[in-house]
mmCIF file with all atom_site columns, C-alpha atoms in Angstrom:
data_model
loop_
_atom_site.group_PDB
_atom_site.id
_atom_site.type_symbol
_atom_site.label_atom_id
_atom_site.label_alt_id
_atom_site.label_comp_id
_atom_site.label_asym_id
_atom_site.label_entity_id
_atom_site.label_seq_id
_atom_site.pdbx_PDB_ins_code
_atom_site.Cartn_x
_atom_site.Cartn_y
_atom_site.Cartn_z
_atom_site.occupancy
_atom_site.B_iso_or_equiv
_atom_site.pdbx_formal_charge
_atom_site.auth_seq_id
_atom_site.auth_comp_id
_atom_site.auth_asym_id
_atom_site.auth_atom_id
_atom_site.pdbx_PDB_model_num
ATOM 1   C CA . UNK A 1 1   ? 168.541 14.754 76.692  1.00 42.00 ? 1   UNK A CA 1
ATOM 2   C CA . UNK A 1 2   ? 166.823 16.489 73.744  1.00 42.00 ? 2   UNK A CA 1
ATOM 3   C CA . UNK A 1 3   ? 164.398 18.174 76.074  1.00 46.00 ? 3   UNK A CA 1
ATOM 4   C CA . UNK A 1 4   ? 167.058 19.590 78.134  1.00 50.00 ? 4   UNK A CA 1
ATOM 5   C CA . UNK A 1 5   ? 169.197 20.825 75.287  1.00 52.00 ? 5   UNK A CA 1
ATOM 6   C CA . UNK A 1 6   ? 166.840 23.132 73.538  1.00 62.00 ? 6   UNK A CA 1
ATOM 7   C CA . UNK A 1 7   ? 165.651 24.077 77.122  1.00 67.00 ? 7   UNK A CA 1
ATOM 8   C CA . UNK A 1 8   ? 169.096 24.816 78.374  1.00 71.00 ? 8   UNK A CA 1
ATOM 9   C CA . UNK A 1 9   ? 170.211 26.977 74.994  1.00 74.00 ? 9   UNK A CA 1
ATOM 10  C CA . UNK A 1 10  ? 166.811 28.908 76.166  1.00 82.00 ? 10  UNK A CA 1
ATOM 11  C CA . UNK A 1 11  ? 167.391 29.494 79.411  1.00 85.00 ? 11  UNK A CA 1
ATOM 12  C CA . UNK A 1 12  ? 171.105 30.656 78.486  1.00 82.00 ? 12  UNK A CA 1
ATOM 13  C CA . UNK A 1 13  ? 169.600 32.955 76.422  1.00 88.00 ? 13  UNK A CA 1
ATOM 14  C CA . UNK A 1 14  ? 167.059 35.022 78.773  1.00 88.00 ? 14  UNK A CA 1
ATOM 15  C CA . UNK A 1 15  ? 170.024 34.890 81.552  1.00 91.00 ? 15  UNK A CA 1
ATOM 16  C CA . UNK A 1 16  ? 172.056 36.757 78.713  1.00 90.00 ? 16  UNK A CA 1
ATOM 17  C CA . UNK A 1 17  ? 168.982 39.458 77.825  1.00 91.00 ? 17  UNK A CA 1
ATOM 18  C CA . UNK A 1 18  ? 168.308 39.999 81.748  1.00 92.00 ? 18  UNK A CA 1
ATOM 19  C CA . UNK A 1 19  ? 172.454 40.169 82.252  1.00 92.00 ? 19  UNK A CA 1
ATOM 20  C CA . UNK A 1 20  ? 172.215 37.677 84.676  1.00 94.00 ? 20  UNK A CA 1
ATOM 21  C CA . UNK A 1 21  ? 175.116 35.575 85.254  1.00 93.00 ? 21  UNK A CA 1
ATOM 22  C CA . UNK A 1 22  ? 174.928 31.569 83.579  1.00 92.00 ? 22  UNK A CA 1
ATOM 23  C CA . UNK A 1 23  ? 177.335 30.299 86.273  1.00 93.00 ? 23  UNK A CA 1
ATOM 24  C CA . UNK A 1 24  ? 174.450 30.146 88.299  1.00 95.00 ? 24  UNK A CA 1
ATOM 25  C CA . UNK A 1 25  ? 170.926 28.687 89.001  1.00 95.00 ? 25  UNK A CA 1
ATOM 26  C CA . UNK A 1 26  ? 167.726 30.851 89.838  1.00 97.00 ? 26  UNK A CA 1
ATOM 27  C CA . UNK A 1 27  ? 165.001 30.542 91.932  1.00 98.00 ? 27  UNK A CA 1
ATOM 28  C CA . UNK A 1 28  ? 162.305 33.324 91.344  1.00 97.00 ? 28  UNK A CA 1
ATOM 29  C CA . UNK A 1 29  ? 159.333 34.735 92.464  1.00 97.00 ? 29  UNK A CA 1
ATOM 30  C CA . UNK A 1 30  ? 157.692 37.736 90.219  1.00 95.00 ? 30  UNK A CA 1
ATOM 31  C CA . UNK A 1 31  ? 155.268 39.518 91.318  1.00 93.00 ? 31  UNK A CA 1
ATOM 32  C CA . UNK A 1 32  ? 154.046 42.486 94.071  1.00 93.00 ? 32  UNK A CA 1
ATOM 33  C CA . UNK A 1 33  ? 155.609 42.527 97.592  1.00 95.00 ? 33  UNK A CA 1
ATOM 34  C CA . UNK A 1 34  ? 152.651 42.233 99.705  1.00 92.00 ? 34  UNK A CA 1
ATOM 35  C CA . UNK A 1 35  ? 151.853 40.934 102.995 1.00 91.00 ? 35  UNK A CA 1
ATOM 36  C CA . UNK A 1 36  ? 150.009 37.614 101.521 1.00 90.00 ? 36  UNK A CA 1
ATOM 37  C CA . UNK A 1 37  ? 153.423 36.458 100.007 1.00 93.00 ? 37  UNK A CA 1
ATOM 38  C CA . UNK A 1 38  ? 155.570 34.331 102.816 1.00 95.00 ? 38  UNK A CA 1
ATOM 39  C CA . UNK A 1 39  ? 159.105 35.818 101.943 1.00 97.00 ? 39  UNK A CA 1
ATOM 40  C CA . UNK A 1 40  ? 159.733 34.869 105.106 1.00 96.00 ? 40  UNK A CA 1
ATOM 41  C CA . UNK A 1 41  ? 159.736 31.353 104.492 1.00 97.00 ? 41  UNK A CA 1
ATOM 42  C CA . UNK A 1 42  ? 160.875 32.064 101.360 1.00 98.00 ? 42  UNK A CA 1
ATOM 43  C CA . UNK A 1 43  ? 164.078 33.586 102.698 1.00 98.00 ? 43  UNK A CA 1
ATOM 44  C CA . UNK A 1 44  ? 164.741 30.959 104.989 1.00 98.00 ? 44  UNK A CA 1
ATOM 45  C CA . UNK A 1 45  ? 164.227 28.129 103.254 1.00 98.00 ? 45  UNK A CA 1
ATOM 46  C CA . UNK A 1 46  ? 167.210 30.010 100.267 1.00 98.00 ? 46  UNK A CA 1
ATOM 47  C CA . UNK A 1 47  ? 169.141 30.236 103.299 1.00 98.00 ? 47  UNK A CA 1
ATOM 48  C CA . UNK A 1 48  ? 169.459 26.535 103.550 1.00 98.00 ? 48  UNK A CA 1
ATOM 49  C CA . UNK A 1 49  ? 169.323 25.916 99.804  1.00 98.00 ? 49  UNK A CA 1
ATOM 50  C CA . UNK A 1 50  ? 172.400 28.385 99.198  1.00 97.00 ? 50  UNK A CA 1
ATOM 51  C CA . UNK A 1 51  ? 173.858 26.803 102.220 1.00 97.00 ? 51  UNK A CA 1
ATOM 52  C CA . UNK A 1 52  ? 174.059 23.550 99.969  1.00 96.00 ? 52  UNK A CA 1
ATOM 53  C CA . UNK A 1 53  ? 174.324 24.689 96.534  1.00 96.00 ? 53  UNK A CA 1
ATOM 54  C CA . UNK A 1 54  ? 176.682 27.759 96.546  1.00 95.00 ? 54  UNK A CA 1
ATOM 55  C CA . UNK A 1 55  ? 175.505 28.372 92.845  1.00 96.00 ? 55  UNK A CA 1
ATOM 56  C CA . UNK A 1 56  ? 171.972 29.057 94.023  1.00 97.00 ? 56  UNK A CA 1
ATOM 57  C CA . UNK A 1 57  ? 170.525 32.563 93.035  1.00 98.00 ? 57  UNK A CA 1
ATOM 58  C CA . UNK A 1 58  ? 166.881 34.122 94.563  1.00 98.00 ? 58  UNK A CA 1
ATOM 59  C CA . UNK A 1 59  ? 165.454 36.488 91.944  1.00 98.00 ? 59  UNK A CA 1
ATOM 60  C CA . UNK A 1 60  ? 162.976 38.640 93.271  1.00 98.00 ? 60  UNK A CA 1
ATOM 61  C CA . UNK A 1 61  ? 161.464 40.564 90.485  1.00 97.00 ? 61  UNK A CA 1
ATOM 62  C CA . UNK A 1 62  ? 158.576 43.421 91.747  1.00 96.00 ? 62  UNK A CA 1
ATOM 63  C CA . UNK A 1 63  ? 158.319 45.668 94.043  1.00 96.00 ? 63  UNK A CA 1
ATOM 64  C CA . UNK A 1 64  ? 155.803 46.878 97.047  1.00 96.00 ? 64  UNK A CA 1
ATOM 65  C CA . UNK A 1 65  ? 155.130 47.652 100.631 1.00 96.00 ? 65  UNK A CA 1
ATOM 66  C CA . UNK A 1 66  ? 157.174 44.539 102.205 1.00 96.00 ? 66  UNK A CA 1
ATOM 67  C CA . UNK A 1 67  ? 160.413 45.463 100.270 1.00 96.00 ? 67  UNK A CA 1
ATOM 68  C CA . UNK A 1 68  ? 162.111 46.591 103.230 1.00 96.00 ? 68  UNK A CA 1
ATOM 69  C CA . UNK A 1 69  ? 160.780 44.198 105.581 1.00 95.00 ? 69  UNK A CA 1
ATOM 70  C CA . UNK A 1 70  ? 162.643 41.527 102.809 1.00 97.00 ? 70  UNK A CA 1
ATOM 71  C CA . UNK A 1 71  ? 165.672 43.700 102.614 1.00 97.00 ? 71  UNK A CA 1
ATOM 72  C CA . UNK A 1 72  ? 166.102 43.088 106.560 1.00 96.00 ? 72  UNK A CA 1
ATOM 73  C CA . UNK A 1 73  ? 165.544 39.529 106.360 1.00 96.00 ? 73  UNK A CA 1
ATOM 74  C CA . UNK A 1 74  ? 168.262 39.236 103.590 1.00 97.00 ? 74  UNK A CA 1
ATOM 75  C CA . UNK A 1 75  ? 170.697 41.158 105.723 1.00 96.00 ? 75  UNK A CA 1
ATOM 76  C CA . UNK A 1 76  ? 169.769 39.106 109.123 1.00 96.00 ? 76  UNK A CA 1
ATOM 77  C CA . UNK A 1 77  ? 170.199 35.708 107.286 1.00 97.00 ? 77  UNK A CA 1
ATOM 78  C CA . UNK A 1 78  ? 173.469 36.856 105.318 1.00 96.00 ? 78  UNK A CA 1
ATOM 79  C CA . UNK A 1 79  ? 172.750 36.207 101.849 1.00 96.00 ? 79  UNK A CA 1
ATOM 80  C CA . UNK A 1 80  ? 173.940 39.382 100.607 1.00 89.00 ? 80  UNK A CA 1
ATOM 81  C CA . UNK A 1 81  ? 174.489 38.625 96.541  1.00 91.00 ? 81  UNK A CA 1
ATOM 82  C CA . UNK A 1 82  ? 172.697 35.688 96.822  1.00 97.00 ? 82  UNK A CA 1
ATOM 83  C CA . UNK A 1 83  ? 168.751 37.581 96.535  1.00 98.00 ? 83  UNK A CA 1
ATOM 84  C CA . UNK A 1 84  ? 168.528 39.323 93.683  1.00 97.00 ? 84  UNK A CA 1
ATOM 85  C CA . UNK A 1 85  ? 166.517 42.035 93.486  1.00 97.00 ? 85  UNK A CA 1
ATOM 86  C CA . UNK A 1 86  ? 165.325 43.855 90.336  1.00 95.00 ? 86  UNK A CA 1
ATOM 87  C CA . UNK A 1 87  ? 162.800 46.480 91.612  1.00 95.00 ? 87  UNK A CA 1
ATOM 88  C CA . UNK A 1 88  ? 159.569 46.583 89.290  1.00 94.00 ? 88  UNK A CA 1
ATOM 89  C CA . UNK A 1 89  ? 159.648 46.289 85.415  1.00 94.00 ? 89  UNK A CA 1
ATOM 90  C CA . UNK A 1 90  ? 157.422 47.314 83.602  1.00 90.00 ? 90  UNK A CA 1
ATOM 91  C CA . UNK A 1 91  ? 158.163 45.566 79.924  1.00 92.00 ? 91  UNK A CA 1
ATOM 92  C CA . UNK A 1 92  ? 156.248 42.345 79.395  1.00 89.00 ? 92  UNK A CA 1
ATOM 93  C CA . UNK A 1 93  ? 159.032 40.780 77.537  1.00 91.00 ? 93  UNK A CA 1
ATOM 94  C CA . UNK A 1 94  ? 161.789 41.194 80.293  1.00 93.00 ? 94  UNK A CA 1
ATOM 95  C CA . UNK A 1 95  ? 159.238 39.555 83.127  1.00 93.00 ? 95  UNK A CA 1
ATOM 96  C CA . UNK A 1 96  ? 159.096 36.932 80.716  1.00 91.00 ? 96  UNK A CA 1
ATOM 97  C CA . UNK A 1 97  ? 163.117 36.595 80.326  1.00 94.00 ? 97  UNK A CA 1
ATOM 98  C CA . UNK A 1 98  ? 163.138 36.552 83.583  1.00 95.00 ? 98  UNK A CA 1
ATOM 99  C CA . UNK A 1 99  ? 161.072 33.842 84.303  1.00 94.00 ? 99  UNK A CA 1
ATOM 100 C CA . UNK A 1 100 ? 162.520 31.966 81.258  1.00 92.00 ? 100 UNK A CA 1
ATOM 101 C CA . UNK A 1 101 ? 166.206 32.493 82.879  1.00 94.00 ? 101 UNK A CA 1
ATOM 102 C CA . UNK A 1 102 ? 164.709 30.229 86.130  1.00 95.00 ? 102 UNK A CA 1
ATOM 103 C CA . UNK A 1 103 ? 165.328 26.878 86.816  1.00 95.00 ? 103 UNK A CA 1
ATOM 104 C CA . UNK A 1 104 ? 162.099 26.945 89.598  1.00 96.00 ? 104 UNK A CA 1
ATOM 105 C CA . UNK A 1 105 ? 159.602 29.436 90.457  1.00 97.00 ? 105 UNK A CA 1
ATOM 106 C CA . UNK A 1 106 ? 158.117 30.023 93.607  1.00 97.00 ? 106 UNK A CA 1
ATOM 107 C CA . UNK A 1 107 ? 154.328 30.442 95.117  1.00 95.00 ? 107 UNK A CA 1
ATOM 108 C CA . UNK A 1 108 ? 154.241 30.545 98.863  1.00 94.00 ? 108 UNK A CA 1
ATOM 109 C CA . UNK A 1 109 ? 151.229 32.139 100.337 1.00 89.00 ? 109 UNK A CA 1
ATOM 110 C CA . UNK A 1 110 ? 150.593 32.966 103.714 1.00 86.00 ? 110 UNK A CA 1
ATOM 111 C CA . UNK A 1 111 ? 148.205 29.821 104.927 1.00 78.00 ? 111 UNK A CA 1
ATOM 112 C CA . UNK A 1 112 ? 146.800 32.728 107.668 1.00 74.00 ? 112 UNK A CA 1
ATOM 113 C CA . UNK A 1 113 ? 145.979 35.366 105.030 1.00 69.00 ? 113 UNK A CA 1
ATOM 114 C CA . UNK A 1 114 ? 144.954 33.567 102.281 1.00 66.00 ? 114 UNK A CA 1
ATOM 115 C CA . UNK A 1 115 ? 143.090 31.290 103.766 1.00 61.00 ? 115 UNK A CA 1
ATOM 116 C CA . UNK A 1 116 ? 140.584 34.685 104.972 1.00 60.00 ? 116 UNK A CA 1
ATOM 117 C CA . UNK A 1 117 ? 140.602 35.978 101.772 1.00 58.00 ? 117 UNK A CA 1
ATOM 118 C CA . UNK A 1 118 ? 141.478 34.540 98.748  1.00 55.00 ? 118 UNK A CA 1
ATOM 119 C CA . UNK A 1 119 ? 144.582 34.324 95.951  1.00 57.00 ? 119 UNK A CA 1
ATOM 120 C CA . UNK A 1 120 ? 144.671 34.985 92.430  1.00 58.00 ? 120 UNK A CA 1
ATOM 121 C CA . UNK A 1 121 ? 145.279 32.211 89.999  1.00 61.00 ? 121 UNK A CA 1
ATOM 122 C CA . UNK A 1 122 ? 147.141 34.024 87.946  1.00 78.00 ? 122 UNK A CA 1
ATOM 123 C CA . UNK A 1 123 ? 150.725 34.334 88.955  1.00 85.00 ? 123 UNK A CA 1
ATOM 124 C CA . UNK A 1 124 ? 150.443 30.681 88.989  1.00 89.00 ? 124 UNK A CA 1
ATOM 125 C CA . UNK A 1 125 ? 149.010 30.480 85.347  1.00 88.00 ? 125 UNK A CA 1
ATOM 126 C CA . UNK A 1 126 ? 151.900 32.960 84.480  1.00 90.00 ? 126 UNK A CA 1
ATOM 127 C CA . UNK A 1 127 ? 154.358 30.938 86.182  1.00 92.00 ? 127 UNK A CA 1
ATOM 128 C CA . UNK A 1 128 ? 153.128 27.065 84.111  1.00 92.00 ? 128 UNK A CA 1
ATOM 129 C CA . UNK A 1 129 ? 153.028 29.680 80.835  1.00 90.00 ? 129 UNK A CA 1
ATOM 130 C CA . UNK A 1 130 ? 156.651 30.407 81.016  1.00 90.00 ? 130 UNK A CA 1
ATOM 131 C CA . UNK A 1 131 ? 157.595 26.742 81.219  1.00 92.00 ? 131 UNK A CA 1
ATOM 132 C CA . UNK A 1 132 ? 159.168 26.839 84.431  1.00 93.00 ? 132 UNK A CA 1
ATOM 133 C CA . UNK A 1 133 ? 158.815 24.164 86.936  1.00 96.00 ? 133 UNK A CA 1
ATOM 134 C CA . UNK A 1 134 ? 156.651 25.402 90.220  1.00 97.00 ? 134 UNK A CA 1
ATOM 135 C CA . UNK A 1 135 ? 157.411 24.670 93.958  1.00 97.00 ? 135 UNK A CA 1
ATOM 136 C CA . UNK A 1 136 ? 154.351 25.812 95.673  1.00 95.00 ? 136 UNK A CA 1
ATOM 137 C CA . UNK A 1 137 ? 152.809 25.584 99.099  1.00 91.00 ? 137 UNK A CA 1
ATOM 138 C CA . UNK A 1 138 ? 149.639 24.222 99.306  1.00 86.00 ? 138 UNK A CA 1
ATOM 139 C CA . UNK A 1 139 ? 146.492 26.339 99.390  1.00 83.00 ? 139 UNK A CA 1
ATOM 140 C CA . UNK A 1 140 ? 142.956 25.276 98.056  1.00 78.00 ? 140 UNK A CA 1
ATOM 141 C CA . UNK A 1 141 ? 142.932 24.835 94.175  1.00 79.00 ? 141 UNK A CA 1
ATOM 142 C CA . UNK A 1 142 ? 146.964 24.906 93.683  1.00 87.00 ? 142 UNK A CA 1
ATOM 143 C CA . UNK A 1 143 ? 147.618 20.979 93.912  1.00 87.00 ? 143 UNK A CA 1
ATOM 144 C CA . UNK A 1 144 ? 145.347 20.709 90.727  1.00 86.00 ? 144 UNK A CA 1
ATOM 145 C CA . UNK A 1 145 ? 147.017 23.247 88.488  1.00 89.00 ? 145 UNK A CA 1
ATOM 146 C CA . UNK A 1 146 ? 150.597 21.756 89.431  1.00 92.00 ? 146 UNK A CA 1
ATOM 147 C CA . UNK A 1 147 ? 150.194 18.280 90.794  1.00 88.00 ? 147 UNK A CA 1
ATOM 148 C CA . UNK A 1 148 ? 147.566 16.994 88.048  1.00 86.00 ? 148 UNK A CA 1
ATOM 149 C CA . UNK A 1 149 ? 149.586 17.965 85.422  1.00 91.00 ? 149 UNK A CA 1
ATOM 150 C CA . UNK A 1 150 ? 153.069 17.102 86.829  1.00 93.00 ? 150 UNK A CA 1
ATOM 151 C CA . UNK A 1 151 ? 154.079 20.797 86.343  1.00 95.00 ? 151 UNK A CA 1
ATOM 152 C CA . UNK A 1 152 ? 155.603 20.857 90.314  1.00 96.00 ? 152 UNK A CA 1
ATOM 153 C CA . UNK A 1 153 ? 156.382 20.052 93.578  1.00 96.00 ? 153 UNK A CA 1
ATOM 154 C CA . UNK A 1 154 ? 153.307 20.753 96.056  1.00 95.00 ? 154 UNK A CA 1
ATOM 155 C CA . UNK A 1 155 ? 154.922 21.428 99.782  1.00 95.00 ? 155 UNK A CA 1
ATOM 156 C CA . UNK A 1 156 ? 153.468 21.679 102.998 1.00 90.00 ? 156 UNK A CA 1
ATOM 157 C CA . UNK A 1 157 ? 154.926 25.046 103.766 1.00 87.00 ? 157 UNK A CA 1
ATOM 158 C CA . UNK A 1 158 ? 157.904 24.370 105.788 1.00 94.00 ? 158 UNK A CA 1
ATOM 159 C CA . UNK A 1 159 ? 161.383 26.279 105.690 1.00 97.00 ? 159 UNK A CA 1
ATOM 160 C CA . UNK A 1 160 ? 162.498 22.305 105.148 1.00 97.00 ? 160 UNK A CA 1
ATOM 161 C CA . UNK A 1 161 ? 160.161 21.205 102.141 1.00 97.00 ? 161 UNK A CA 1
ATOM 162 C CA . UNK A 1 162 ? 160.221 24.268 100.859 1.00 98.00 ? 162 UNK A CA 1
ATOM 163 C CA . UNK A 1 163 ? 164.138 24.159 100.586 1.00 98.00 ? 163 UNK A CA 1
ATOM 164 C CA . UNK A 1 164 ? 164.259 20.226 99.920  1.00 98.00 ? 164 UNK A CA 1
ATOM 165 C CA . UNK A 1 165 ? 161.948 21.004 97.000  1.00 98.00 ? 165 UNK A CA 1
ATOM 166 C CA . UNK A 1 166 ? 164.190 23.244 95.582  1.00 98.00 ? 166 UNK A CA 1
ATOM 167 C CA . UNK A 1 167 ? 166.856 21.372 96.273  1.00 98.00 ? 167 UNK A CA 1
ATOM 168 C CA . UNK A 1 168 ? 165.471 18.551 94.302  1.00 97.00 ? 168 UNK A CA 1
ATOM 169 C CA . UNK A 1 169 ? 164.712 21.061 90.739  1.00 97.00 ? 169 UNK A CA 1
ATOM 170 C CA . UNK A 1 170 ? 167.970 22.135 91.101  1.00 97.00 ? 170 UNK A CA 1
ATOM 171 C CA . UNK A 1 171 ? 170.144 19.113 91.255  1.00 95.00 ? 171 UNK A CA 1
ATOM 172 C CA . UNK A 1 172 ? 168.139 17.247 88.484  1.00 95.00 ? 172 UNK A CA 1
ATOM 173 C CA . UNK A 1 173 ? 167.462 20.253 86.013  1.00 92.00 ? 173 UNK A CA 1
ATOM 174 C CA . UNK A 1 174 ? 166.432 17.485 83.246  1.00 92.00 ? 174 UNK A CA 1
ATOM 175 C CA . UNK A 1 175 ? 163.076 16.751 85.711  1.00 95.00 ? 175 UNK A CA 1
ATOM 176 C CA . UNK A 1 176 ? 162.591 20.614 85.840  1.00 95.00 ? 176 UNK A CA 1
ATOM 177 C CA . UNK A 1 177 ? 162.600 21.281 82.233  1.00 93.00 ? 177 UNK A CA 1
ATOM 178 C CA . UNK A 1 178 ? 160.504 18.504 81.734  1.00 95.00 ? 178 UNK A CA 1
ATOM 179 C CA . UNK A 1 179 ? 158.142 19.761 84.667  1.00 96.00 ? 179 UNK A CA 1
ATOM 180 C CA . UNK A 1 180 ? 158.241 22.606 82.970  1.00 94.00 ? 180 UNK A CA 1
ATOM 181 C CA . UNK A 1 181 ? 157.199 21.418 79.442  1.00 94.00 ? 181 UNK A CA 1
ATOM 182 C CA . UNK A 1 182 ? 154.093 19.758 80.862  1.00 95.00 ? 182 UNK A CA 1
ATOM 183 C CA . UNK A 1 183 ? 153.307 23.444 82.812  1.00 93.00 ? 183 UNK A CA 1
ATOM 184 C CA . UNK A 1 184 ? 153.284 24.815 79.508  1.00 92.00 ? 184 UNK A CA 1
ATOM 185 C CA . UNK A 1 185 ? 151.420 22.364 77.416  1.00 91.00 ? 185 UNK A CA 1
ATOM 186 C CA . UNK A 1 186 ? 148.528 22.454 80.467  1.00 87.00 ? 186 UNK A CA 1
ATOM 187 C CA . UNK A 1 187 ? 148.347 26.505 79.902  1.00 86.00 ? 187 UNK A CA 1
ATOM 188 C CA . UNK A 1 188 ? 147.956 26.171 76.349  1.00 85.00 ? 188 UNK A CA 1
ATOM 189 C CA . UNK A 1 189 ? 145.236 23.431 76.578  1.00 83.00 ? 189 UNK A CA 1
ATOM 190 C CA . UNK A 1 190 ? 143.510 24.653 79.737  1.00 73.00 ? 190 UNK A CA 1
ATOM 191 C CA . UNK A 1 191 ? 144.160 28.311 80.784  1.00 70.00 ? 191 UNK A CA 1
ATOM 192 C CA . UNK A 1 192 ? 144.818 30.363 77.502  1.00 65.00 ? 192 UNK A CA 1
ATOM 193 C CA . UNK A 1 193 ? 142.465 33.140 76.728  1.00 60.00 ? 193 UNK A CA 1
ATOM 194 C CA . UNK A 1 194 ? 141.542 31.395 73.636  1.00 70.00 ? 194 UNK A CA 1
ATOM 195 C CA . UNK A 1 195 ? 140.254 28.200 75.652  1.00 69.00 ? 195 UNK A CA 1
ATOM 196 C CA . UNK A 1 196 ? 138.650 30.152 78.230  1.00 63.00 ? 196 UNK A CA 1
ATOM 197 C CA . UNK A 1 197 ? 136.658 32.268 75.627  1.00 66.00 ? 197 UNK A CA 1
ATOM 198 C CA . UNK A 1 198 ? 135.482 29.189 73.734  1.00 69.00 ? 198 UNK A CA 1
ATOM 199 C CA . UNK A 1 199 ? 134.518 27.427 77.407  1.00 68.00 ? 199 UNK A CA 1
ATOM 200 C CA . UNK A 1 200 ? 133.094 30.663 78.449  1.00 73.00 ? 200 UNK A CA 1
ATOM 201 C CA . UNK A 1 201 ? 130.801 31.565 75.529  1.00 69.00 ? 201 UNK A CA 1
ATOM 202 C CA . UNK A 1 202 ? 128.206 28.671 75.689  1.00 73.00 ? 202 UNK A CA 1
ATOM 203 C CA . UNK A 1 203 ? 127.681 29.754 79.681  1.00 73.00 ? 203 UNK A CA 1
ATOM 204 C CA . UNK A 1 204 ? 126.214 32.974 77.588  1.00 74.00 ? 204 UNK A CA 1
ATOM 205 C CA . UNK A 1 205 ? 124.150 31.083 75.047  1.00 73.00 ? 205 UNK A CA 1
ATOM 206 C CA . UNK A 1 206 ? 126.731 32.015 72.904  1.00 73.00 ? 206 UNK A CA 1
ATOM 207 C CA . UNK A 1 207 ? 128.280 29.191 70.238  1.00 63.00 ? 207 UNK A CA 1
#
C-alpha cells in the first residue's frame, strides 16, 4: 500500500543511519533503566516472540541502574544477539532514528510501582511523535492516548499479550505503519507544544 511504501523507504533509512541491520524487525523501548520499567516482562515476553519470528530484534536504547539486572535476564533466557543494547545517546536526532528504525515500541510499567507513584506521559508522547505503533500495558490514562486514537495495542500485562501483541505488529507491518500514522497525527493535534501553549494560555487569562 501507499502508506506502507513511503513508511517502509523511512524506516530503511533510520536502520541505515543507526547501522542496524534491515534483515530484521525491531521492537524498542528508549528510555532510562529504572526499577518502574518491567524488563522483566519485557524480556520474557521477546523470548517467546523471537522464539516465533527468528527475525525479531529488542532495541534497548538508555542506560541506568537496572542495566545489569537486564544483562542477566538476557543471558538466563538465551537471547544473546537478539537484545540490542545501545548504552545512552545523547544526540536527539539518533533517539529519533532509532525509534523511526522500529516496527513497535514498547511501554510496560510496573502495575506495583506505578500504581504508588505515578508515570510520566512523556515517553509515551515521544513514542506516538515518532510514528511508531505502541504496545503498552495498561496503567491509568494510557488506553486514551493509544486506544482512542488507534495508535496501539493496550495489554493486560502478561508475558502472553505482551508477546501476542507484538506478534500481531510484526506479522502485519501495513496495520503498524498505519497505527503509527494515526500516533502521529494525534501528537500533532493534541500533545505538541504549540497546542498545549494555545490550551494553556486562556487557564492564565491569557488570549
Amino acid at each position: 500500500t501507499r502508506v506502507r511504501s513511503s513508511a517502509a523507504s523511512d524506516v530503511y533509512k533510520r536502520q541505515e543511519r543507526c547501522n542496524l541491520d534491515p534483515g530484521f524487525h525491531y521492537v524498542i523501548f528508549c528510555g532510562g533503566f529504572h526499577p518502574w520499567t518491567d524488563f522483566d516482562l519485557m524480556l520474557d515476553a521477546f523470548s517467546v516472540v523471537a522464539a516465533e519470528q527468528t527475525d525479531a530484534r529488542l532495541l534497548l536504547v538508555g542506560d541506568g541502574p537496572e542495566r545489569q539486572r537486564i544483562v542477566r535476564r538476557t543471558e538466563n533466557l538465551s537471547l544473546g544477539s537478539k537484545v540490542i543494547m545501545t548504552g545512552l545517546i545523547h544526540e536527539r536526532t539518533r533517539v529519533r532514528d532509532y525509534l523511526g528504525a522500529a516496527t513497535a515500541a514498547l511501554l510496560l510499567y510496573r502495575t506495583d510501582v506505578v500504581t504508588r507513584t505515578s508515570a510520566s506521559p512523556v515517553k509515551l508522547n515521544e513514542y506516538l511523535a515518532s510514528g511508531r505503533a505502541v504496545v503498552a500495558a495498561e496503567i491509568p490514562g494510557v488506553r486514551a492516548l493509544v486506544e482512542d486514537p488507534g495508535a496501539g495495542i493496550i495489554v493486560d500485562g502478561s508475558v502472553s499479550a505482551v508477546a501476542e501483541a507484538v506478534l500481531e505488529l510484526l506479522r502485519d507491518p501495513e496495520r503498524a505503519d498505519a497505527m503509527g500514522v494515526s500516533g502521529r497525527r494525534f501528537a500533532e493535534e493534541r500533545l505538541s507544544w504549540r497546542v498545549v501553549v494555545r490550551r494553556t494560555l486562556p487557564l492564565f487569562g491569557i488570549v
